[in-house]
XYZ file of C-alpha atoms in Angstrom:
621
model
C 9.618 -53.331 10.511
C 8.489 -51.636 7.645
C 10.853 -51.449 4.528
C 12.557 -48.185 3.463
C 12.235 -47.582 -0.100
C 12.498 -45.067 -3.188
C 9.491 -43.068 -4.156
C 8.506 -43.509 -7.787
C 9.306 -40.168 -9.773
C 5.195 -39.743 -10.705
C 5.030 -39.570 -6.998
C 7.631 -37.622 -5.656
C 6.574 -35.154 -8.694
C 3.389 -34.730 -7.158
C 4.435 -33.951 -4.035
C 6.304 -31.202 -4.925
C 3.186 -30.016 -6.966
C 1.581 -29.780 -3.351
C 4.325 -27.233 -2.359
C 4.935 -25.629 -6.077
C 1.439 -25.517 -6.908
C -1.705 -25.818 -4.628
C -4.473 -23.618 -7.120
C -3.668 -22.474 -11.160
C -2.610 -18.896 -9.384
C 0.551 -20.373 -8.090
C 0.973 -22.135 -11.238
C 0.523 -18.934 -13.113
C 3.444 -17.448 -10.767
C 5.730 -19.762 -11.862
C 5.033 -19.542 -15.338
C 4.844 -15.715 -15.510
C 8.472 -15.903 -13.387
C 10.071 -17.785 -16.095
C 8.982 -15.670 -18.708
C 10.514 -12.355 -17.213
C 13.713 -14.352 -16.649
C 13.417 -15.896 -20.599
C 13.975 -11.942 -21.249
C 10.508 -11.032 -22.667
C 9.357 -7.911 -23.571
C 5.668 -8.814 -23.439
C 3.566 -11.585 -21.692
C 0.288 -12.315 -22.366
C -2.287 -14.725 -20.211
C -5.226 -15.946 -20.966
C -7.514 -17.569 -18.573
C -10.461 -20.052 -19.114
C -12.746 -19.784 -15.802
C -10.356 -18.532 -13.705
C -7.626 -21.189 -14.949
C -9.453 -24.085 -13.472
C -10.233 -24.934 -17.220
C -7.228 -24.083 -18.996
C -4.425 -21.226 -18.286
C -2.118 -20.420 -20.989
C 0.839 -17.987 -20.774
C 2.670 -16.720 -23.932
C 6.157 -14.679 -23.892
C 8.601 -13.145 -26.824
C 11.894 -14.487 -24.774
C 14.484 -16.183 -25.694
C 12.492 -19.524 -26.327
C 14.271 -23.165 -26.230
C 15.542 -25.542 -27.976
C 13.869 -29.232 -28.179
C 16.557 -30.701 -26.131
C 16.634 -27.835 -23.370
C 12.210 -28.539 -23.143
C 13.030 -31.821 -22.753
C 15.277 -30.842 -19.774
C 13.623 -28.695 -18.203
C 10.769 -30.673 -17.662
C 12.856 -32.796 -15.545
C 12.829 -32.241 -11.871
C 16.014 -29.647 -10.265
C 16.683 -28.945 -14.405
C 17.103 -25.083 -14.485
C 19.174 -22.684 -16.982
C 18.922 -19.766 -14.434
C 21.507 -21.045 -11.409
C 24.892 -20.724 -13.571
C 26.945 -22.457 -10.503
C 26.278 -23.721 -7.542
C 26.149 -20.108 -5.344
C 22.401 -19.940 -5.070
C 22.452 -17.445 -2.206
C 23.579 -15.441 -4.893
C 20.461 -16.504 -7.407
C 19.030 -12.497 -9.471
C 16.634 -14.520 -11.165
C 12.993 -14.844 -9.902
C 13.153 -18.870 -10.504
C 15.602 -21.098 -9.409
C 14.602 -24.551 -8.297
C 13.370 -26.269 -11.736
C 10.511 -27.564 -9.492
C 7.880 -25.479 -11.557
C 6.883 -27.434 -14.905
C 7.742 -31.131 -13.759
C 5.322 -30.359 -11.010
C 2.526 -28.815 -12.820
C 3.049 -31.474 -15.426
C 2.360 -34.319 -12.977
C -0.410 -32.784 -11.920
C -2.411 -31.306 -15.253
C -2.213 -31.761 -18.722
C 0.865 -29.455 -19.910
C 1.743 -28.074 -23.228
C 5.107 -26.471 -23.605
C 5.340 -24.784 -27.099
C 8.507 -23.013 -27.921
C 11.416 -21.773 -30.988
C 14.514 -19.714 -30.398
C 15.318 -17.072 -32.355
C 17.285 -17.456 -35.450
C 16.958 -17.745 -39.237
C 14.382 -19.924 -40.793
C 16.539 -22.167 -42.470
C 18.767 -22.599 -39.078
C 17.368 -26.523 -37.520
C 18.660 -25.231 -33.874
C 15.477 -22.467 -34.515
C 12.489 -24.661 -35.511
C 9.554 -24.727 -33.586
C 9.051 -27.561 -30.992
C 6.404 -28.940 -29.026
C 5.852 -31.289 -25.996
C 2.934 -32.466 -24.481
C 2.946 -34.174 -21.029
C -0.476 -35.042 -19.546
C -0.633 -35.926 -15.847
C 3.121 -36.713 -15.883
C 2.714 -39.160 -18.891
C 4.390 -37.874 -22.277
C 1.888 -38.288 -25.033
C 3.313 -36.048 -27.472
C 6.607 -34.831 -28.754
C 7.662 -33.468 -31.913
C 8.434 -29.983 -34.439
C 5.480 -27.335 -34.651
C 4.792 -24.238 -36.406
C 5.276 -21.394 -33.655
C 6.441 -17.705 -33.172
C 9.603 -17.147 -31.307
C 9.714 -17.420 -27.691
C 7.383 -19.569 -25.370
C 3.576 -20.893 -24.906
C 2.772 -22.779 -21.991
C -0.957 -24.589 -21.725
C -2.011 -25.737 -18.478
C -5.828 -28.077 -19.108
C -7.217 -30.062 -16.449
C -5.754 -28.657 -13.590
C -5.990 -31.758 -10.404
C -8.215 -33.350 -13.109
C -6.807 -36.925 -11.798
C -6.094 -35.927 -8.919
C -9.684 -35.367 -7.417
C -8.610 -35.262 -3.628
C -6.542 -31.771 -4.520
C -9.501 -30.521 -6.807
C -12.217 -30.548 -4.390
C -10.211 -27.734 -2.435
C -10.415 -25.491 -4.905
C -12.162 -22.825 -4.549
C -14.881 -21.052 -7.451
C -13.775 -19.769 -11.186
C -14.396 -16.540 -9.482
C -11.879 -16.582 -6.324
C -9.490 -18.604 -8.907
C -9.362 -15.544 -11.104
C -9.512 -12.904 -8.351
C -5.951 -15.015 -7.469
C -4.632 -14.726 -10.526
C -5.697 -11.297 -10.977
C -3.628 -10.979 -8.012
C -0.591 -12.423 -9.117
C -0.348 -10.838 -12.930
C -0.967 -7.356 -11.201
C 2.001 -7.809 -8.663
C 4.640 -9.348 -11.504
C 3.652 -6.180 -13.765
C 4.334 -3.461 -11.009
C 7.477 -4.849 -10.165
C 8.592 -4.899 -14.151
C 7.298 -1.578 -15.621
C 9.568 -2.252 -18.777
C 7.275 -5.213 -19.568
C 3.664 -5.190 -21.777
C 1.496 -7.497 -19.706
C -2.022 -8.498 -21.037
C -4.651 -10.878 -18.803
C -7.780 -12.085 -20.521
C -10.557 -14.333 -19.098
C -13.828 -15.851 -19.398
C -15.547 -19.158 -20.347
C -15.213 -20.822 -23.763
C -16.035 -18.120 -26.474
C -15.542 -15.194 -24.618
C -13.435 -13.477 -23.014
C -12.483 -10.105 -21.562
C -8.988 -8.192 -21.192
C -8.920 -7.524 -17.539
C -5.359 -5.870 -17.432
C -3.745 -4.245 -20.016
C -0.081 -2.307 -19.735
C 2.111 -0.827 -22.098
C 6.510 -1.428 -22.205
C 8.743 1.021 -20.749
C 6.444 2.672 -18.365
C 7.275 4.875 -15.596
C 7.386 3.311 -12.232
C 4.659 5.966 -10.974
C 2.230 5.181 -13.937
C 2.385 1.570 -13.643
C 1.497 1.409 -10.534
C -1.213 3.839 -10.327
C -2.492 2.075 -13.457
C -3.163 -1.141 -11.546
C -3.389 -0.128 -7.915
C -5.808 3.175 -8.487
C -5.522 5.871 -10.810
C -6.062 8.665 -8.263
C -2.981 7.356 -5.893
C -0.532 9.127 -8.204
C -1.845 12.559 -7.314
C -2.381 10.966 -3.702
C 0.912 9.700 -2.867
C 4.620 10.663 -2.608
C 7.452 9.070 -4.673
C 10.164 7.541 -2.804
C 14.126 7.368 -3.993
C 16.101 6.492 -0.897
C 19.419 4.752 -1.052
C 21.950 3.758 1.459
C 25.108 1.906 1.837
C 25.483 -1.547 3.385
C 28.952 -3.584 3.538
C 28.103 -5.835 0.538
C 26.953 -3.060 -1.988
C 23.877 0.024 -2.232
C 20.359 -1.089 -0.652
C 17.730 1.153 -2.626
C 13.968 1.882 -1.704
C 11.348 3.298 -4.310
C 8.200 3.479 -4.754
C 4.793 4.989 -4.357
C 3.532 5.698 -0.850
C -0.149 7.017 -0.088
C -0.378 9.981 1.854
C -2.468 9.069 5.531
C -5.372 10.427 4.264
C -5.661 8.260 1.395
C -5.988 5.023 3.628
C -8.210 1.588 3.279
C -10.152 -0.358 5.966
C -7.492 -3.292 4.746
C -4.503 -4.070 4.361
C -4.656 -5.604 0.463
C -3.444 -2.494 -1.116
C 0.014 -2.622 0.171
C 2.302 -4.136 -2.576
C 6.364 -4.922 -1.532
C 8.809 -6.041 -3.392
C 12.530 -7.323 -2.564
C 14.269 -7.411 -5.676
C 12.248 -7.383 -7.877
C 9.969 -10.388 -6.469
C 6.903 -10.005 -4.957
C 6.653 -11.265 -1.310
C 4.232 -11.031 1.736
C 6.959 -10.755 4.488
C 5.770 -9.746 8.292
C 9.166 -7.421 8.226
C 7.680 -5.244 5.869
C 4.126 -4.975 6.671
C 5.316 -4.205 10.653
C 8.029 -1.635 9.125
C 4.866 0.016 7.379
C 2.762 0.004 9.798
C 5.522 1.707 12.176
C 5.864 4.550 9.464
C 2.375 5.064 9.485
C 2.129 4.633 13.313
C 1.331 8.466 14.408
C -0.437 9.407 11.167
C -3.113 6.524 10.736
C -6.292 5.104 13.273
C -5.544 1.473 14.392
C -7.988 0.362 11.661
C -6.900 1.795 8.522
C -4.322 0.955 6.953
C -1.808 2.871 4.004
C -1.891 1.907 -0.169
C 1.459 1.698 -1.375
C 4.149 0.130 -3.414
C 7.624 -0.263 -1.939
C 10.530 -1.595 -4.274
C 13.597 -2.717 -2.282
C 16.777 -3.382 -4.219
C 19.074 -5.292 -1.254
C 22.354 -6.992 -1.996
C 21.823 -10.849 -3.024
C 24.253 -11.842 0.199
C 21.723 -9.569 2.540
C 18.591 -11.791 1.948
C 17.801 -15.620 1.475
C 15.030 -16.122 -1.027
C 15.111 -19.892 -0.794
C 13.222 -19.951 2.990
C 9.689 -21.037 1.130
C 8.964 -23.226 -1.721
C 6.721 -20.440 -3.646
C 9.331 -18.293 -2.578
C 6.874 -15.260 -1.058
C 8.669 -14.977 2.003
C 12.776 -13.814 2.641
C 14.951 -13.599 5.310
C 17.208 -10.661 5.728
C 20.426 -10.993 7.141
C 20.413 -7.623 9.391
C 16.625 -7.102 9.692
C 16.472 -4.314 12.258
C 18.565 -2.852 9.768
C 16.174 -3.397 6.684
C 13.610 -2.480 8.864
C 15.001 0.937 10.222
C 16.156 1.609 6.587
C 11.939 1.413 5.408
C 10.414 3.088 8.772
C 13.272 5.982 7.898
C 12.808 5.999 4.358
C 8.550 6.375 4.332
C 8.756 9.055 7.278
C 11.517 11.189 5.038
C 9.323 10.526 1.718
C 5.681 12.006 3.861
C 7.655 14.710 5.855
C 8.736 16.454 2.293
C 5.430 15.258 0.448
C 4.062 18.684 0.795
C 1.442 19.708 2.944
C -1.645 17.557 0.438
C -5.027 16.546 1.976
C -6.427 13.571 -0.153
C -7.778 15.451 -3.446
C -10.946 17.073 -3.102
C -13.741 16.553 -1.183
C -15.786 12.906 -0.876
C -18.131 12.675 -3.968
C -21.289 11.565 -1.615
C -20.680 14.755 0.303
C -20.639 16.599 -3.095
C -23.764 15.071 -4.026
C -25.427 16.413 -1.065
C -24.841 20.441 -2.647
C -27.584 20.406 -5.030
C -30.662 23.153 -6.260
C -33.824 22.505 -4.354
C -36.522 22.384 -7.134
C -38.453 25.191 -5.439
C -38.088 27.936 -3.052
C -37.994 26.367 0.864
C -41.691 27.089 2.941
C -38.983 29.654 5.058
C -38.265 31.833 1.670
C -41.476 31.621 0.535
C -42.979 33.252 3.492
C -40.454 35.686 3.598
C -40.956 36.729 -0.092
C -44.631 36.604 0.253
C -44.806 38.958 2.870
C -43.083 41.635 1.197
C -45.418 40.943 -1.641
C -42.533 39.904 -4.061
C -42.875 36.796 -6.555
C -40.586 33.930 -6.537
C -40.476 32.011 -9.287
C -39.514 28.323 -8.697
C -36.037 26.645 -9.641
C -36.180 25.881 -13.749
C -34.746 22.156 -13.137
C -33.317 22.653 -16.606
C -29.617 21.955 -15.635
C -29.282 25.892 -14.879
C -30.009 28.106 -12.709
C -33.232 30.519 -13.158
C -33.051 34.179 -11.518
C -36.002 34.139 -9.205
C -38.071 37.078 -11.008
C -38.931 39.995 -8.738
C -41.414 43.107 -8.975
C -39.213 45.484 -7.135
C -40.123 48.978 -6.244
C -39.222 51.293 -3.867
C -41.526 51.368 -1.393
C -40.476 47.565 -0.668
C -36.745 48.016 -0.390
C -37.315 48.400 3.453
C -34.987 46.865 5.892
C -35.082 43.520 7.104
C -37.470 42.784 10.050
C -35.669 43.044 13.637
C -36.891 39.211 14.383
C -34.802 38.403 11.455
C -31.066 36.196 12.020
C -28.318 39.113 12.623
C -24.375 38.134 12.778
C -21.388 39.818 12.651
C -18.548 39.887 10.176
C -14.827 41.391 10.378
C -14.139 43.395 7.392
C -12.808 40.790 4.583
C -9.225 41.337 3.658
C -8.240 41.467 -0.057
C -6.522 38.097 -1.030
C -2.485 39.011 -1.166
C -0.986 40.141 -4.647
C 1.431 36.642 -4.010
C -1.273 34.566 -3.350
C 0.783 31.587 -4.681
C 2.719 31.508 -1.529
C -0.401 30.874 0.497
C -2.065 27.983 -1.291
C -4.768 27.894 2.027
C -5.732 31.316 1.572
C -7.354 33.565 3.622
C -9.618 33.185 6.713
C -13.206 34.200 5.553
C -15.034 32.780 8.487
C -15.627 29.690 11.334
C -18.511 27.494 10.802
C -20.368 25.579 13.622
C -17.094 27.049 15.952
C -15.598 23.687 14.101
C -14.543 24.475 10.506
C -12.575 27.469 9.345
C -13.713 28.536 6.002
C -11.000 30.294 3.686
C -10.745 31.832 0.063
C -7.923 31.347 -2.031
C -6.776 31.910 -5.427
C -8.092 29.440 -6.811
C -11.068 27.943 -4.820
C -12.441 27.548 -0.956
C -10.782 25.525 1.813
C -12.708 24.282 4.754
C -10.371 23.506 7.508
C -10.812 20.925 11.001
C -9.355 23.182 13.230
C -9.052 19.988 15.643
C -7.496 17.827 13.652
C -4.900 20.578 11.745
C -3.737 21.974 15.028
C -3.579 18.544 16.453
C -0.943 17.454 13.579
C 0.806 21.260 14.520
C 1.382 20.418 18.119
C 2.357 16.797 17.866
C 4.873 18.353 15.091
C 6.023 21.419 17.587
C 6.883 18.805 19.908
C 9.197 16.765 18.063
C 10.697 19.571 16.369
C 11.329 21.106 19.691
C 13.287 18.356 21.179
C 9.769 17.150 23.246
C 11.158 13.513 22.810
C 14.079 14.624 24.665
C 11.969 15.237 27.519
C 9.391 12.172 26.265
C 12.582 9.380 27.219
C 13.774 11.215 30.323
C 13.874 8.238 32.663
C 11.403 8.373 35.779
C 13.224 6.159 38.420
C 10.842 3.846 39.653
C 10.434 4.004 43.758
C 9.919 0.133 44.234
C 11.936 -1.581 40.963
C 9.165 -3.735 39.164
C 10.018 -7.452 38.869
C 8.470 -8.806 35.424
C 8.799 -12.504 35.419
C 9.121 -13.890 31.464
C 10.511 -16.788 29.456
C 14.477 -16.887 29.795
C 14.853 -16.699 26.310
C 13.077 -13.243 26.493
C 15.365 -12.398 29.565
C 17.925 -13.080 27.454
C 17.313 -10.607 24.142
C 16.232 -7.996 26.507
C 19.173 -8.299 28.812
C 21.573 -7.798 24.940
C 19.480 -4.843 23.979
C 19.447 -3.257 27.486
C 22.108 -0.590 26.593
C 19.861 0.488 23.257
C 16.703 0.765 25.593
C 18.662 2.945 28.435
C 19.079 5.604 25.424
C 15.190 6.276 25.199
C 14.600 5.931 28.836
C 14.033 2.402 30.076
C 16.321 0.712 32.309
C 16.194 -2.913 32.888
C 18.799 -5.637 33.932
C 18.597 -9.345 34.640
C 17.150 -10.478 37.703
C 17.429 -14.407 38.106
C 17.216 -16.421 34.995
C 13.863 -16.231 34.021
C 13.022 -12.518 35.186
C 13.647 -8.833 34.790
C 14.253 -6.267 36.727
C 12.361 -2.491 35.832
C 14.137 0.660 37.196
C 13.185 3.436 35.381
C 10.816 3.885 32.475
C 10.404 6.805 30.121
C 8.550 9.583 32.211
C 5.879 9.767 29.332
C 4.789 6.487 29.744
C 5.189 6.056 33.536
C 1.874 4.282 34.426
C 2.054 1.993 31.745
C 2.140 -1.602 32.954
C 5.652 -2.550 32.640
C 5.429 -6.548 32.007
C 3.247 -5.648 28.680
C 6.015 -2.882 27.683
C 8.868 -5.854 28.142
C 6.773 -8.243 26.428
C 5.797 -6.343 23.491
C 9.723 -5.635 23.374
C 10.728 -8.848 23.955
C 8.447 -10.363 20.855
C 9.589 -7.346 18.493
C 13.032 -8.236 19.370
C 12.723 -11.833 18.777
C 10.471 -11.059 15.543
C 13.249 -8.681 13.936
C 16.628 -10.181 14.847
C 19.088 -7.479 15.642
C 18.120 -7.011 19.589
C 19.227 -3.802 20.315
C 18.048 -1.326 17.549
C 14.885 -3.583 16.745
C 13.878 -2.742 20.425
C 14.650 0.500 20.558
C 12.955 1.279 16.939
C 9.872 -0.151 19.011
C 9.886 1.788 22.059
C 10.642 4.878 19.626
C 7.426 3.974 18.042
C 5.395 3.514 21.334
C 6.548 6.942 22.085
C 5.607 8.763 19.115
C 2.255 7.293 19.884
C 2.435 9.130 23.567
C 2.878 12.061 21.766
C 0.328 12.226 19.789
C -1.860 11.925 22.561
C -0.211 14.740 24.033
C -0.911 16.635 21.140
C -4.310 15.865 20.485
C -5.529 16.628 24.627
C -3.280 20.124 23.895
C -4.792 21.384 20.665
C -7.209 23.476 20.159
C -10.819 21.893 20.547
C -13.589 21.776 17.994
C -16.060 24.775 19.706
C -13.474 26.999 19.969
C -14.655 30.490 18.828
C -11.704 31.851 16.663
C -11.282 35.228 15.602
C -9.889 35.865 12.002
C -6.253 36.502 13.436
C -6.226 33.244 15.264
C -7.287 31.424 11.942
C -5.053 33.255 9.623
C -1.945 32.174 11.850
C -3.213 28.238 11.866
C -3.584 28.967 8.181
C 0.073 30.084 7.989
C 1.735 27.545 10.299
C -0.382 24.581 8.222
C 1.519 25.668 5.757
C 4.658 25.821 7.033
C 4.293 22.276 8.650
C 5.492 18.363 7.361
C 2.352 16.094 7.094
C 0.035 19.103 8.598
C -2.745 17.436 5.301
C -3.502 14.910 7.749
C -4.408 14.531 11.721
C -2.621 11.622 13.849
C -5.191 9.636 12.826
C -5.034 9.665 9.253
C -8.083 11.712 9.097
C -7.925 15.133 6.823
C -7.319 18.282 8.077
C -8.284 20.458 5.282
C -10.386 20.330 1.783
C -10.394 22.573 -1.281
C -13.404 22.966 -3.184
C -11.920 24.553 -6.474
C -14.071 27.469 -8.553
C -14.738 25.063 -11.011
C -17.118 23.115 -8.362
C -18.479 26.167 -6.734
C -19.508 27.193 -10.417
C -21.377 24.223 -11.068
C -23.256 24.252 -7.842
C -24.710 27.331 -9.139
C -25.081 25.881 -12.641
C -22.575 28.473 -14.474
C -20.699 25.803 -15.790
């Protein structure tokens, strides 16, 4: 029988490197973590091919002392747990798992002085070098106050881990990543990032202190998401304190094929939690196609006794205590922030489609003929950057009417645009184009309109504002009660949350121990097959926690999506001949509407092509 023995501390210190740090990104977490909890004001990282060379992080903090770098590069050393109440940890590290492991596994340099007067020995300088968990160097040195760390030869002796990683370029892409995600979540910090091979370098990111929340992330995420997106202040009570949500969210329009442009936070740390993304994506869930998918930057401030941050080692994922609560409070939160966001399409029309408007360099064959057979010269387009005036030898006995055979139409009488224009910032109906597009003139510029998809967004809108989900969860008793055979466990969460689901229209009870019984189903969604329904409820339930509400926050969801089919097979069709009364009053109710920038699809409903643009089509700029 094989002996039971202690693990040698070079070994046990590597395998917590495996779950502290598998690439130099996670190691660059850590060390970025502990300098926002040292207190610095400005962090600065420099990279040497994507840290598989060398990583370095420098901070202003508070620094140590010789005898606290000793200490904390012992294993469960840490300054930031002041007693023994961890669920109660506001710090972003807490184990004192970080440098011990990346020591053991790398050559690590830990440079550091506390701030005091020159003359005071508790301030000088110190610096310890630990290669591969061996300390080769220990002693004073000549450094500013607050902290360097120098990670070199990442896995270097330790060749089975190296040959997993991955290039200098996905390395740095990683910890591009990372620095981006600890700078939104601390706007009041001055983050640099700087990488390259030995000799050169180049400053990737860049922020200054003491930004606003808004600019810092539109700084790192996209610069055009700040006039794209809606700020969001939400706040509500909970038994152990406030729970707070800000942030920036995208409006529908502004959307991405994937979902790597969605950035969440739980106080203050950043963390990839299945919660969150499924509370987004239920937000989003009437306002975006299946395949795109919102940019945004939530911020959620929870009491410490509402979440466990100590469920993973790298500490990305939490665990709320009340999740259908956390998750209602988001879903609530993001549909209050886009409802009030104004009526906004994305800004301005795609640039490729703008490229498209440009000066032929000479008159088409069609106008040439034309102008040749009334004997007139037309010169060609200059190509000079402006426009040139085609010159004409005009006289009288040519000013004769167009031929018959010519293209006829007919136009209403063009109203005069309102003396309080400003209150109708789509303007007025000019004109339908293809019997698709509503063309309009405002103050400031032309709007082309999707009749489709704008009226689409107005009826799904009419409905809910006029009590249509009322109607939507009316229960339709089913004839012959469906039997939907499923795990017990299952049976079980939907037999706790029945009482929740009989609110929006589905009744179920237990029916034997491992099946359920379907009486009546929301009349909306009558043919649907009623064993997916349960399971799909069954595996949100189990997912988010709190049975009841998480269910019924699904079903809700499922609903909304039945209306907007509704809508869109009641709206008015693209083909549609409109008259100018029909498209003033879409025009007027647009504006009037929550969200009416965007179809149920997250497509746009409207564009504005300002004067500014039509003026340099016709090169008067």
């Amino acid at each position: 029988m094989p002996q039971i023995r202690r693990l040698p501390n070079a070994l046990v210190n590597r395998i917590a490197a495996g779950e502290v740090v598998e690439r130099p990104a996670a190691a660059l977490k850590e060390l970025v973590e502990n300098a926002i909890d040292a207190g610095a004001r400005r962090i600065a990282v420099t990279l040497t091919d994507g840290g598989l060379t060398r990583l370095e992080v420098t901070d202003d903090g508070c620094g140590m002392s010789a005898d606290d770098m000793a200490l904390a590069l012992e294993r469960h050393a840490t300054s930031k747990l002041p007693d023994e109440a961890i669920e109660l940890v506001a710090t972003l590290g807490f184990r004192g798992e970080a440098l011990p492991s990346i020591a053991s596994v790398a050559r690590l340099t830990l440079e550091s002085r506390v701030r005091g007067s020159d003359d005071d020995q508790s301030s000088q300088g110190w610096r310890r070098v630990v290669d591969h968990g061996e300390l080769i160097e220990d002693g004073p040195a000549a450094v500013p106050v607050g902290t360097r760390v120098r990670v070199e030869q990442i896995f270097a002796k330790v060749p089975a881990r190296r040959k997993f990683l991955r290039t200098a370029r996905s390395e740095y892409i990683a910890c591009l990543d990372i620095t981006r995600r600890l700078a939104m979540a601390r706007p009041d910090i001055a983050f640099t990032l700087e990488n390259g091979a030995e000799g050169k370098s180049r400053t990737a990111l860049s922020t200054q202190p003491d930004e606003a929340l808004a600019t810092r992330v539109s700084q790192i995420v996209a610069r055009e998401l700040k006039d794209n997106a809606v700020e969001i202040e939400l706040e509500r009570e909970t038994p152990h304190g406030l729970m707070r949500l800000t942030g920036l969210a995208g409006l529908p329009t502004y959307n991405r094929g994937v979902a790597d442009h969605q950035y969440l936070f739980v106080n203050g740390r950043p963390v990839k939690d299945r919660l969150l993304t499924g509370a987004v994506r239920g937000a989003y869930s009437d306002m975006l196609a299946r395949d795109r998918h919102a940019v945004l930057a939530l911020f959620l401030e929870i009491p410490p006794q509402d979440v466990d941050v100590n469920v993973h080692p790298a500490k990305t994922e939490v665990r709320f205590r009340d999740a259908a609560h956390v998750r209602g409070f988001i879903v609530s939160g993001l549909r209050r922030a886009l409802d009030t966001g104004d009526r906004r399409s994305a800004q301005g029309p795609d640039r490729a489609a703008m490229e498209k408007w440009q000066q032929e360099p000479e008159a088409q064959p069609a106008m040439r003929s034309i102008f040749e057979e009334r004997g007139l010269n037309a010169a060609p387009y200059s190509g000079a950057g402006h426009v040139a005036e085609p010159r004409v030898d005009w006289s009288p006995a040519q000013s004769t009417p167009y031929d018959s055979a010519l293209p006829t139409g007919r136009a209403e009488e063009a109203a005069p645009i309102p003396e309080d224009a400003d209150r109708y910032p789509l303007g007025i109906a000019r004109g339908q184009v293809a019997n698709t597009y509503i063309v309009a003139e405002s103050k400031d510029g032309l709007i082309l309109v999707d009749q489709h998809a704008a009226h689409e967004r107005l009826v799904l809108e009419r409905l809910k504002a006029a009590g249509a989900e009322e109607s939507v969860t009316r229960s339709q008793a089913l004839l012959v009660p469906d039997v939907v055979e499923m795990d017990e466990a299952d049976c079980d969460r939907l037999e706790d949350a029945a009482e929740g689901l009989a609110r929006f229209g589905l009744t179920v009870e237990r029916f034997g121990p491992a099946a359920m019984l379907v009486r009546a189903v929301p009349s909306a969604i009558a043919k649907a097959d009623s064993g997916k329904l349960l399971q799909d409820l069954a595996d949100d339930i189990a997912k988010h926690g709190k049975q009841e509400d998480s269910g019924s926050l699904l079903l809700s969801e499922k609903l909304d999506l039945v209306l907007a089919t509704m809508a869109c097979h009641g709206s008015v069709r693209a083909g549609r001949v409109l008259n100018v009364a029909e498209m003033n009053a879409l025009l007027r109710e647009m504006e009037a509407t929550p969200r009416s920038g965007q179809c149920n699809h997250g497509r746009p409903t409207w564009v504005k092509l300002g004067m500014d643009d039509v003026e340099k089509l016709f090169g008067r700029h």
